[in-house]
PDB file of C-alpha atoms in Angstrom:
ATOM      1  CA  UNK A 554      12.421  21.933 -12.148  1.00  0.00           C
ATOM      2  CA  UNK A 555       8.299  21.115 -13.244  1.00  0.00           C
ATOM      3  CA  UNK A 556       6.219  21.312 -11.080  1.00  0.00           C
ATOM      4  CA  UNK A 557       2.259  20.885 -10.463  1.00  0.00           C
ATOM      5  CA  UNK A 558      -0.030  23.786  -9.232  1.00  0.00           C
ATOM      6  CA  UNK A 559      -3.414  23.263  -7.565  1.00  0.00           C
ATOM      7  CA  UNK A 560      -5.026  26.839  -6.884  1.00  0.00           C
ATOM      8  CA  UNK A 561      -8.091  25.929  -4.637  1.00  0.00           C
ATOM      9  CA  UNK A 562      -6.730  23.878  -1.690  1.00  0.00           C
ATOM     10  CA  UNK A 563     -10.489  23.604   0.134  1.00  0.00           C
ATOM     11  CA  UNK A 564     -13.799  24.114  -1.825  1.00  0.00           C
ATOM     12  CA  UNK A 565     -16.709  23.165   0.015  1.00  0.00           C
ATOM     13  CA  UNK A 566     -19.745  22.536  -1.779  1.00  0.00           C
ATOM     14  CA  UNK A 567     -24.010  21.821  -1.272  1.00  0.00           C
ATOM     15  CA  UNK A 568     -25.221  17.823  -3.312  1.00  0.00           C
ATOM     16  CA  UNK A 569     -25.894  18.750  -6.530  1.00  0.00           C
ATOM     17  CA  UNK A 570     -24.119  21.764  -7.267  1.00  0.00           C
ATOM     18  CA  UNK A 571     -21.171  21.375 -10.051  1.00  0.00           C
ATOM     19  CA  UNK A 572     -17.481  20.501  -9.129  1.00  0.00           C
ATOM     20  CA  UNK A 573     -14.433  22.352 -11.538  1.00  0.00           C
ATOM     21  CA  UNK A 574     -10.813  21.613  -9.616  1.00  0.00           C
ATOM     22  CA  UNK A 575      -8.195  23.804 -11.503  1.00  0.00           C
ATOM     23  CA  UNK A 576      -3.889  21.450 -12.518  1.00  0.00           C
ATOM     24  CA  UNK A 577      -1.595  23.346 -13.500  1.00  0.00           C
ATOM     25  CA  UNK A 578       1.404  22.440 -15.177  1.00  0.00           C
ATOM     26  CA  UNK A 579       4.873  24.835 -16.039  1.00  0.00           C
ATOM     27  CA  UNK A 580       5.957  22.388 -18.484  1.00  0.00           C
ATOM     28  CA  UNK A 581       5.982  22.306 -22.887  1.00  0.00           C
ATOM     29  CA  UNK A 582       6.826  18.755 -23.692  1.00  0.00           C
ATOM     30  CA  UNK A 583       4.951  15.661 -23.692  1.00  0.00           C
ATOM     31  CA  UNK A 584       3.553  15.040 -20.455  1.00  0.00           C
ATOM     32  CA  UNK A 585       0.573  11.995 -18.867  1.00  0.00           C
ATOM     33  CA  UNK A 586      -1.368  13.793 -16.725  1.00  0.00           C
ATOM     34  CA  UNK A 587      -3.934  11.943 -13.746  1.00  0.00           C
ATOM     35  CA  UNK A 588      -5.956  12.457 -10.908  1.00  0.00           C
ATOM     36  CA  UNK A 589      -6.663  11.010  -7.889  1.00  0.00           C
ATOM     37  CA  UNK A 590      -8.752  10.729  -5.110  1.00  0.00           C
ATOM     38  CA  UNK A 591      -7.855   9.915  -1.634  1.00  0.00           C
ATOM     39  CA  UNK A 592     -10.933   9.228   0.640  1.00  0.00           C
ATOM     40  CA  UNK A 593     -10.753  10.396   4.222  1.00  0.00           C
ATOM     41  CA  UNK A 594      -8.686   6.582   5.294  1.00  0.00           C
ATOM     42  CA  UNK A 595      -7.901   4.922   2.706  1.00  0.00           C
ATOM     43  CA  UNK A 596      -5.456   5.736  -0.006  1.00  0.00           C
ATOM     44  CA  UNK A 597      -4.556   7.280  -2.878  1.00  0.00           C
ATOM     45  CA  UNK A 598      -7.458   5.891  -6.202  1.00  0.00           C
ATOM     46  CA  UNK A 599      -6.438   6.176  -9.731  1.00  0.00           C
ATOM     47  CA  UNK A 600     -10.255   8.570 -10.905  1.00  0.00           C
ATOM     48  CA  UNK A 601      -9.195   9.320 -14.932  1.00  0.00           C
ATOM     49  CA  UNK A 602      -5.482   9.604 -16.927  1.00  0.00           C
ATOM     50  CA  UNK A 603      -4.664  10.694 -19.955  1.00  0.00           C
ATOM     51  CA  UNK A 604      -1.501   9.316 -22.457  1.00  0.00           C
ATOM     52  CA  UNK A 605      -2.782  10.633 -25.469  1.00  0.00           C
ATOM     53  CA  UNK A 606      -6.131  10.831 -28.024  1.00  0.00           C
ATOM     54  CA  UNK A 607      -9.484  12.822 -27.000  1.00  0.00           C
ATOM     55  CA  UNK A 608      -8.260  15.402 -25.047  1.00  0.00           C
ATOM     56  CA  UNK A 609     -12.163  14.799 -22.940  1.00  0.00           C
ATOM     57  CA  UNK A 610     -11.470  12.572 -20.721  1.00  0.00           C
ATOM     58  CA  UNK A 611     -13.755  10.498 -18.405  1.00  0.00           C
ATOM     59  CA  UNK A 612     -13.068   8.623 -14.912  1.00  0.00           C
ATOM     60  CA  UNK A 613     -14.350   6.245 -12.792  1.00  0.00           C
ATOM     61  CA  UNK A 614     -17.586   7.915 -10.436  1.00  0.00           C
ATOM     62  CA  UNK A 615     -18.799  10.124 -13.205  1.00  0.00           C
ATOM     63  CA  UNK A 616     -15.537  12.520 -13.105  1.00  0.00           C
ATOM     64  CA  UNK A 617     -14.189  13.718 -16.494  1.00  0.00           C
ATOM     65  CA  UNK A 618     -11.226  15.699 -17.065  1.00  0.00           C
ATOM     66  CA  UNK A 619      -9.872  17.669 -20.070  1.00  0.00           C
ATOM     67  CA  UNK A 620      -5.975  18.844 -21.418  1.00  0.00           C
ATOM     68  CA  UNK A 621      -5.818  22.026 -22.739  1.00  0.00           C
ATOM     69  CA  UNK A 622      -2.713  22.139 -24.186  1.00  0.00           C
ATOM     70  CA  UNK A 623      -2.312  25.737 -24.947  1.00  0.00           C
ATOM     71  CA  UNK A 624      -3.132  26.317 -21.139  1.00  0.00           C
ATOM     72  CA  UNK A 625      -0.959  23.719 -19.605  1.00  0.00           C
ATOM     73  CA  UNK A 626      -4.011  22.738 -17.801  1.00  0.00           C
ATOM     74  CA  UNK A 627      -6.330  19.536 -16.592  1.00  0.00           C
ATOM     75  CA  UNK A 628      -9.083  20.229 -14.967  1.00  0.00           C
ATOM     76  CA  UNK A 629     -11.097  18.042 -13.666  1.00  0.00           C
ATOM     77  CA  UNK A 630     -14.884  18.297 -13.539  1.00  0.00           C
ATOM     78  CA  UNK A 631     -18.459  16.852 -12.276  1.00  0.00           C
ATOM     79  CA  UNK A 632     -21.897  17.878 -12.650  1.00  0.00           C
ATOM     80  CA  UNK A 633     -23.085  17.268 -10.022  1.00  0.00           C
ATOM     81  CA  UNK A 634     -21.250  16.255  -7.110  1.00  0.00           C
ATOM     82  CA  UNK A 635     -22.322  13.993  -3.805  1.00  0.00           C
ATOM     83  CA  UNK A 636     -21.783  14.030  -0.288  1.00  0.00           C
ATOM     84  CA  UNK A 637     -19.723  10.718  -0.682  1.00  0.00           C
ATOM     85  CA  UNK A 638     -17.488  13.231  -3.052  1.00  0.00           C
ATOM     86  CA  UNK A 639     -15.691  13.807   0.048  1.00  0.00           C
ATOM     87  CA  UNK A 640     -12.373  13.818  -0.212  1.00  0.00           C
ATOM     88  CA  UNK A 641      -8.669  15.098  -1.072  1.00  0.00           C
ATOM     89  CA  UNK A 642      -8.444  15.123  -4.636  1.00  0.00           C
ATOM     90  CA  UNK A 643      -4.892  15.485  -6.390  1.00  0.00           C
ATOM     91  CA  UNK A 644      -3.465  16.198  -9.368  1.00  0.00           C
ATOM     92  CA  UNK A 645       0.072  14.536 -10.737  1.00  0.00           C
ATOM     93  CA  UNK A 646       1.430  14.491 -14.394  1.00  0.00           C
ATOM     94  CA  UNK A 647       3.962  12.363 -15.667  1.00  0.00           C
ATOM     95  CA  UNK A 648       7.208  14.834 -17.501  1.00  0.00           C
ATOM     96  CA  UNK A 649       8.332  12.592 -20.279  1.00  0.00           C
ATOM     97  CA  UNK A 650      12.172  13.980 -19.524  1.00  0.00           C
ATOM     98  CA  UNK A 651      11.955  13.242 -16.083  1.00  0.00           C
ATOM     99  CA  UNK A 652      11.441   9.767 -16.241  1.00  0.00           C
ATOM    100  CA  UNK A 653       8.347   7.805 -14.849  1.00  0.00           C
ATOM    101  CA  UNK A 654       8.233   9.005 -11.652  1.00  0.00           C
ATOM    102  CA  UNK A 655       5.200  11.091 -11.009  1.00  0.00           C
ATOM    103  CA  UNK A 656       5.612  15.584 -10.133  1.00  0.00           C
ATOM    104  CA  UNK A 657       2.125  16.473  -7.410  1.00  0.00           C
ATOM    105  CA  UNK A 658       0.020  19.083  -7.282  1.00  0.00           C
ATOM    106  CA  UNK A 659      -0.326  19.995  -3.062  1.00  0.00           C
ATOM    107  CA  UNK A 660      -4.043  18.679  -2.961  1.00  0.00           C
ATOM    108  CA  UNK A 661      -7.375  20.075  -2.884  1.00  0.00           C
ATOM    109  CA  UNK A 662      -9.744  19.139   0.085  1.00  0.00           C
ATOM    110  CA  UNK A 663     -13.628  18.739  -1.314  1.00  0.00           C
ATOM    111  CA  UNK A 664     -16.353  18.669   1.117  1.00  0.00           C
ATOM    112  CA  UNK A 665     -19.230  18.130   0.077  1.00  0.00           C
ATOM    113  CA  UNK A 666     -22.181  18.727   2.465  1.00  0.00           C
ATOM    114  CA  UNK A 667     -25.271  17.100   2.610  1.00  0.00           C
TER     115      UNK A 667
ATOM    116  CA  UNK B1439      -1.527  -9.871  -5.141  1.00  0.00           C
ATOM    117  CA  UNK B1440      -4.376  -7.405  -7.111  1.00  0.00           C
ATOM    118  CA  UNK B1441      -3.233  -4.508  -4.010  1.00  0.00           C
ATOM    119  CA  UNK B1442      -0.226  -2.883  -3.383  1.00  0.00           C
ATOM    120  CA  UNK B1443       0.265  -4.132   0.407  1.00  0.00           C
ATOM    121  CA  UNK B1444       2.908  -2.326   2.571  1.00  0.00           C
ATOM    122  CA  UNK B1445       3.674  -2.723   5.904  1.00  0.00           C
ATOM    123  CA  UNK B1446       3.284  -1.920   8.796  1.00  0.00           C
ATOM    124  CA  UNK B1447       0.739   0.580   8.908  1.00  0.00           C
ATOM    125  CA  UNK B1448       2.026   2.580  12.166  1.00  0.00           C
ATOM    126  CA  UNK B1449       5.698   3.414  12.687  1.00  0.00           C
ATOM    127  CA  UNK B1450       7.498   5.153  15.870  1.00  0.00           C
ATOM    128  CA  UNK B1451      10.610   5.676  16.647  1.00  0.00           C
ATOM    129  CA  UNK B1452      12.656   7.814  18.387  1.00  0.00           C
ATOM    130  CA  UNK B1453      15.045  10.634  16.976  1.00  0.00           C
ATOM    131  CA  UNK B1454      18.732   8.570  15.352  1.00  0.00           C
ATOM    132  CA  UNK B1455      16.581   4.702  16.010  1.00  0.00           C
ATOM    133  CA  UNK B1456      16.850   3.197  12.190  1.00  0.00           C
ATOM    134  CA  UNK B1457      13.037   2.562  10.698  1.00  0.00           C
ATOM    135  CA  UNK B1458      12.305   0.461   7.535  1.00  0.00           C
ATOM    136  CA  UNK B1459       8.947   0.201   5.983  1.00  0.00           C
ATOM    137  CA  UNK B1460       8.174  -2.849   3.109  1.00  0.00           C
ATOM    138  CA  UNK B1461       5.918  -3.442   0.002  1.00  0.00           C
ATOM    139  CA  UNK B1462       4.438  -5.749  -1.575  1.00  0.00           C
ATOM    140  CA  UNK B1463       3.054  -4.286  -5.886  1.00  0.00           C
ATOM    141  CA  UNK B1464       0.704  -6.130  -7.556  1.00  0.00           C
ATOM    142  CA  UNK B1465       1.851  -9.010  -8.727  1.00  0.00           C
ATOM    143  CA  UNK B1466       2.926  -9.324 -12.422  1.00  0.00           C
ATOM    144  CA  UNK B1467       3.821  -5.288 -11.853  1.00  0.00           C
ATOM    145  CA  UNK B1468       7.448  -4.297 -12.548  1.00  0.00           C
ATOM    146  CA  UNK B1469       8.195  -0.839 -11.148  1.00  0.00           C
ATOM    147  CA  UNK B1470       7.827   0.305  -7.745  1.00  0.00           C
ATOM    148  CA  UNK B1471       8.006   3.768  -6.324  1.00  0.00           C
ATOM    149  CA  UNK B1472       8.198   5.221  -3.360  1.00  0.00           C
ATOM    150  CA  UNK B1473       6.889   8.625  -2.770  1.00  0.00           C
ATOM    151  CA  UNK B1474       6.995  10.915   1.073  1.00  0.00           C
ATOM    152  CA  UNK B1475       4.261  12.305   2.059  1.00  0.00           C
ATOM    153  CA  UNK B1476       5.128  15.339   4.615  1.00  0.00           C
ATOM    154  CA  UNK B1477       2.363  17.367   5.740  1.00  0.00           C
ATOM    155  CA  UNK B1478      -0.387  15.859   4.806  1.00  0.00           C
ATOM    156  CA  UNK B1479      -0.462  17.143   1.041  1.00  0.00           C
ATOM    157  CA  UNK B1480       3.137  17.625  -0.243  1.00  0.00           C
ATOM    158  CA  UNK B1481       4.278  14.363  -2.574  1.00  0.00           C
ATOM    159  CA  UNK B1482       8.081  13.912  -2.813  1.00  0.00           C
ATOM    160  CA  UNK B1483       9.852  11.082  -5.146  1.00  0.00           C
ATOM    161  CA  UNK B1484      12.158   9.551  -3.933  1.00  0.00           C
ATOM    162  CA  UNK B1485      13.220   6.227  -5.804  1.00  0.00           C
ATOM    163  CA  UNK B1486      11.893   3.571  -8.382  1.00  0.00           C
ATOM    164  CA  UNK B1487      12.662   0.023  -9.639  1.00  0.00           C
ATOM    165  CA  UNK B1488      12.457  -1.792 -12.661  1.00  0.00           C
ATOM    166  CA  UNK B1489      12.099  -4.939 -10.824  1.00  0.00           C
ATOM    167  CA  UNK B1490      15.211  -5.888  -8.977  1.00  0.00           C
ATOM    168  CA  UNK B1491      17.404  -2.455 -10.228  1.00  0.00           C
ATOM    169  CA  UNK B1492      16.963   1.367  -9.308  1.00  0.00           C
ATOM    170  CA  UNK B1493      15.495   3.246 -12.651  1.00  0.00           C
ATOM    171  CA  UNK B1494      15.372   6.320 -10.755  1.00  0.00           C
ATOM    172  CA  UNK B1495      16.635   7.307  -7.503  1.00  0.00           C
ATOM    173  CA  UNK B1496      16.894  10.909  -8.025  1.00  0.00           C
ATOM    174  CA  UNK B1497      14.927  11.981  -5.212  1.00  0.00           C
ATOM    175  CA  UNK B1498      16.997   9.984  -2.903  1.00  0.00           C
ATOM    176  CA  UNK B1499      18.223  11.395   1.094  1.00  0.00           C
ATOM    177  CA  UNK B1500      21.407   9.449   0.307  1.00  0.00           C
ATOM    178  CA  UNK B1501      23.122   9.703   3.236  1.00  0.00           C
ATOM    179  CA  UNK B1502      19.961   8.499   5.574  1.00  0.00           C
ATOM    180  CA  UNK B1503      17.538   6.176   2.952  1.00  0.00           C
ATOM    181  CA  UNK B1504      17.973   2.964   0.840  1.00  0.00           C
ATOM    182  CA  UNK B1505      15.670   0.820  -0.573  1.00  0.00           C
ATOM    183  CA  UNK B1506      15.449  -2.691  -2.254  1.00  0.00           C
ATOM    184  CA  UNK B1507      13.230  -4.635  -4.082  1.00  0.00           C
ATOM    185  CA  UNK B1508      15.006  -8.443  -4.009  1.00  0.00           C
ATOM    186  CA  UNK B1509      13.611 -11.213  -6.290  1.00  0.00           C
ATOM    187  CA  UNK B1510      10.082 -13.136  -4.190  1.00  0.00           C
ATOM    188  CA  UNK B1511      10.995 -10.718  -1.721  1.00  0.00           C
ATOM    189  CA  UNK B1512       9.171  -7.369  -0.210  1.00  0.00           C
ATOM    190  CA  UNK B1513      10.261  -4.119  -1.601  1.00  0.00           C
ATOM    191  CA  UNK B1514      11.686  -2.142   1.104  1.00  0.00           C
ATOM    192  CA  UNK B1515      13.013   1.064   2.028  1.00  0.00           C
ATOM    193  CA  UNK B1516      15.619   1.453   5.030  1.00  0.00           C
ATOM    194  CA  UNK B1517      16.204   4.872   6.919  1.00  0.00           C
ATOM    195  CA  UNK B1518      19.238   5.093   8.805  1.00  0.00           C
ATOM    196  CA  UNK B1519      19.442   7.058  12.457  1.00  0.00           C
ATOM    197  CA  UNK B1520      16.166   8.875  11.670  1.00  0.00           C
ATOM    198  CA  UNK B1521      15.780  12.364  12.272  1.00  0.00           C
ATOM    199  CA  UNK B1522      12.596  14.427  13.224  1.00  0.00           C
ATOM    200  CA  UNK B1523      11.724  16.012   9.471  1.00  0.00           C
ATOM    201  CA  UNK B1524      10.798  12.447   8.289  1.00  0.00           C
ATOM    202  CA  UNK B1525       7.941  11.423  10.373  1.00  0.00           C
ATOM    203  CA  UNK B1526       5.978  11.856   7.119  1.00  0.00           C
ATOM    204  CA  UNK B1527       3.305   8.946   5.212  1.00  0.00           C
ATOM    205  CA  UNK B1528       5.486   6.854   2.762  1.00  0.00           C
ATOM    206  CA  UNK B1529       3.923   5.341   0.278  1.00  0.00           C
ATOM    207  CA  UNK B1530       4.913   2.579  -2.834  1.00  0.00           C
ATOM    208  CA  UNK B1531       3.113   2.713  -6.232  1.00  0.00           C
ATOM    209  CA  UNK B1532       3.869  -0.328  -8.489  1.00  0.00           C
ATOM    210  CA  UNK B1533       2.700   0.123 -12.343  1.00  0.00           C
ATOM    211  CA  UNK B1534       3.181  -3.175 -15.098  1.00  0.00           C
ATOM    212  CA  UNK B1535       5.353  -2.446 -17.683  1.00  0.00           C
ATOM    213  CA  UNK B1536       3.310  -2.043 -20.243  1.00  0.00           C
ATOM    214  CA  UNK B1537       2.875   2.162 -19.075  1.00  0.00           C
ATOM    215  CA  UNK B1538       6.502   2.129 -18.713  1.00  0.00           C
ATOM    216  CA  UNK B1539       5.798   2.933 -15.458  1.00  0.00           C
ATOM    217  CA  UNK B1540       3.322   6.124 -15.866  1.00  0.00           C
ATOM    218  CA  UNK B1541       0.469   4.653 -14.036  1.00  0.00           C
ATOM    219  CA  UNK B1542       0.751   3.886 -10.817  1.00  0.00           C
ATOM    220  CA  UNK B1543      -1.459   2.062  -8.214  1.00  0.00           C
ATOM    221  CA  UNK B1544      -0.556   3.169  -4.715  1.00  0.00           C
ATOM    222  CA  UNK B1545      -0.253   1.072  -1.659  1.00  0.00           C
ATOM    223  CA  UNK B1546      -1.663   2.680   1.985  1.00  0.00           C
ATOM    224  CA  UNK B1547       1.069   3.898   3.103  1.00  0.00           C
ATOM    225  CA  UNK B1548       2.898   3.545   6.663  1.00  0.00           C
ATOM    226  CA  UNK B1549       2.653   6.495   9.000  1.00  0.00           C
ATOM    227  CA  UNK B1550       6.091   7.038  10.491  1.00  0.00           C
ATOM    228  CA  UNK B1551       6.683   9.249  13.727  1.00  0.00           C
ATOM    229  CA  UNK B1552       9.760   9.942  14.452  1.00  0.00           C
ATOM    230  CA  UNK B1553      10.140  11.048  18.665  1.00  0.00           C
TER     231      UNK B1553
END
């Protein structure tokens, strides 16, 4: 079965530090890729998505992600984090051979120290 | 509405009791999805609908779980005879038909606690 891996379970950064969260998936076919954020006490919000085209995707709040097909990766980046970025981040993949359901990674809890 | 609405926010049931959760998708969205989040992180797909028709039910434990999306009514997810392991947050998501159901907007979830 296809799977999605987020290797960093907990990340602690100071404000203004750069962020990169890893996401890998186990499938060589066509995929749609997503990053969601869940702020404390709130529901999942879509940060950015990749369907096709430019593999460097820009999302909301200064986030971006790069799809590297050869590495089956879709890492999330932000050049300078803020305290308000403290949240749980989930990578999700739609595998074309699995209908339109999303398969989620295990999440990464980011804490930004002021 | 502009957001996916889920009710109730919290639900507590004794083992063996029935639980029913509701979801109102974003107006105009054709796809509805149910996911179960156990242990805060693990999301599991349960079922999806295209309008009132089941689209994909590969994740549903069919013995005790059922779901419906009827016209002009909120969608529902029902668990007969709940078990302790059903304790989880149940998220509903909806998606417009233009994206083929791929771009999903999530509701706030219903936290089910089975005692």
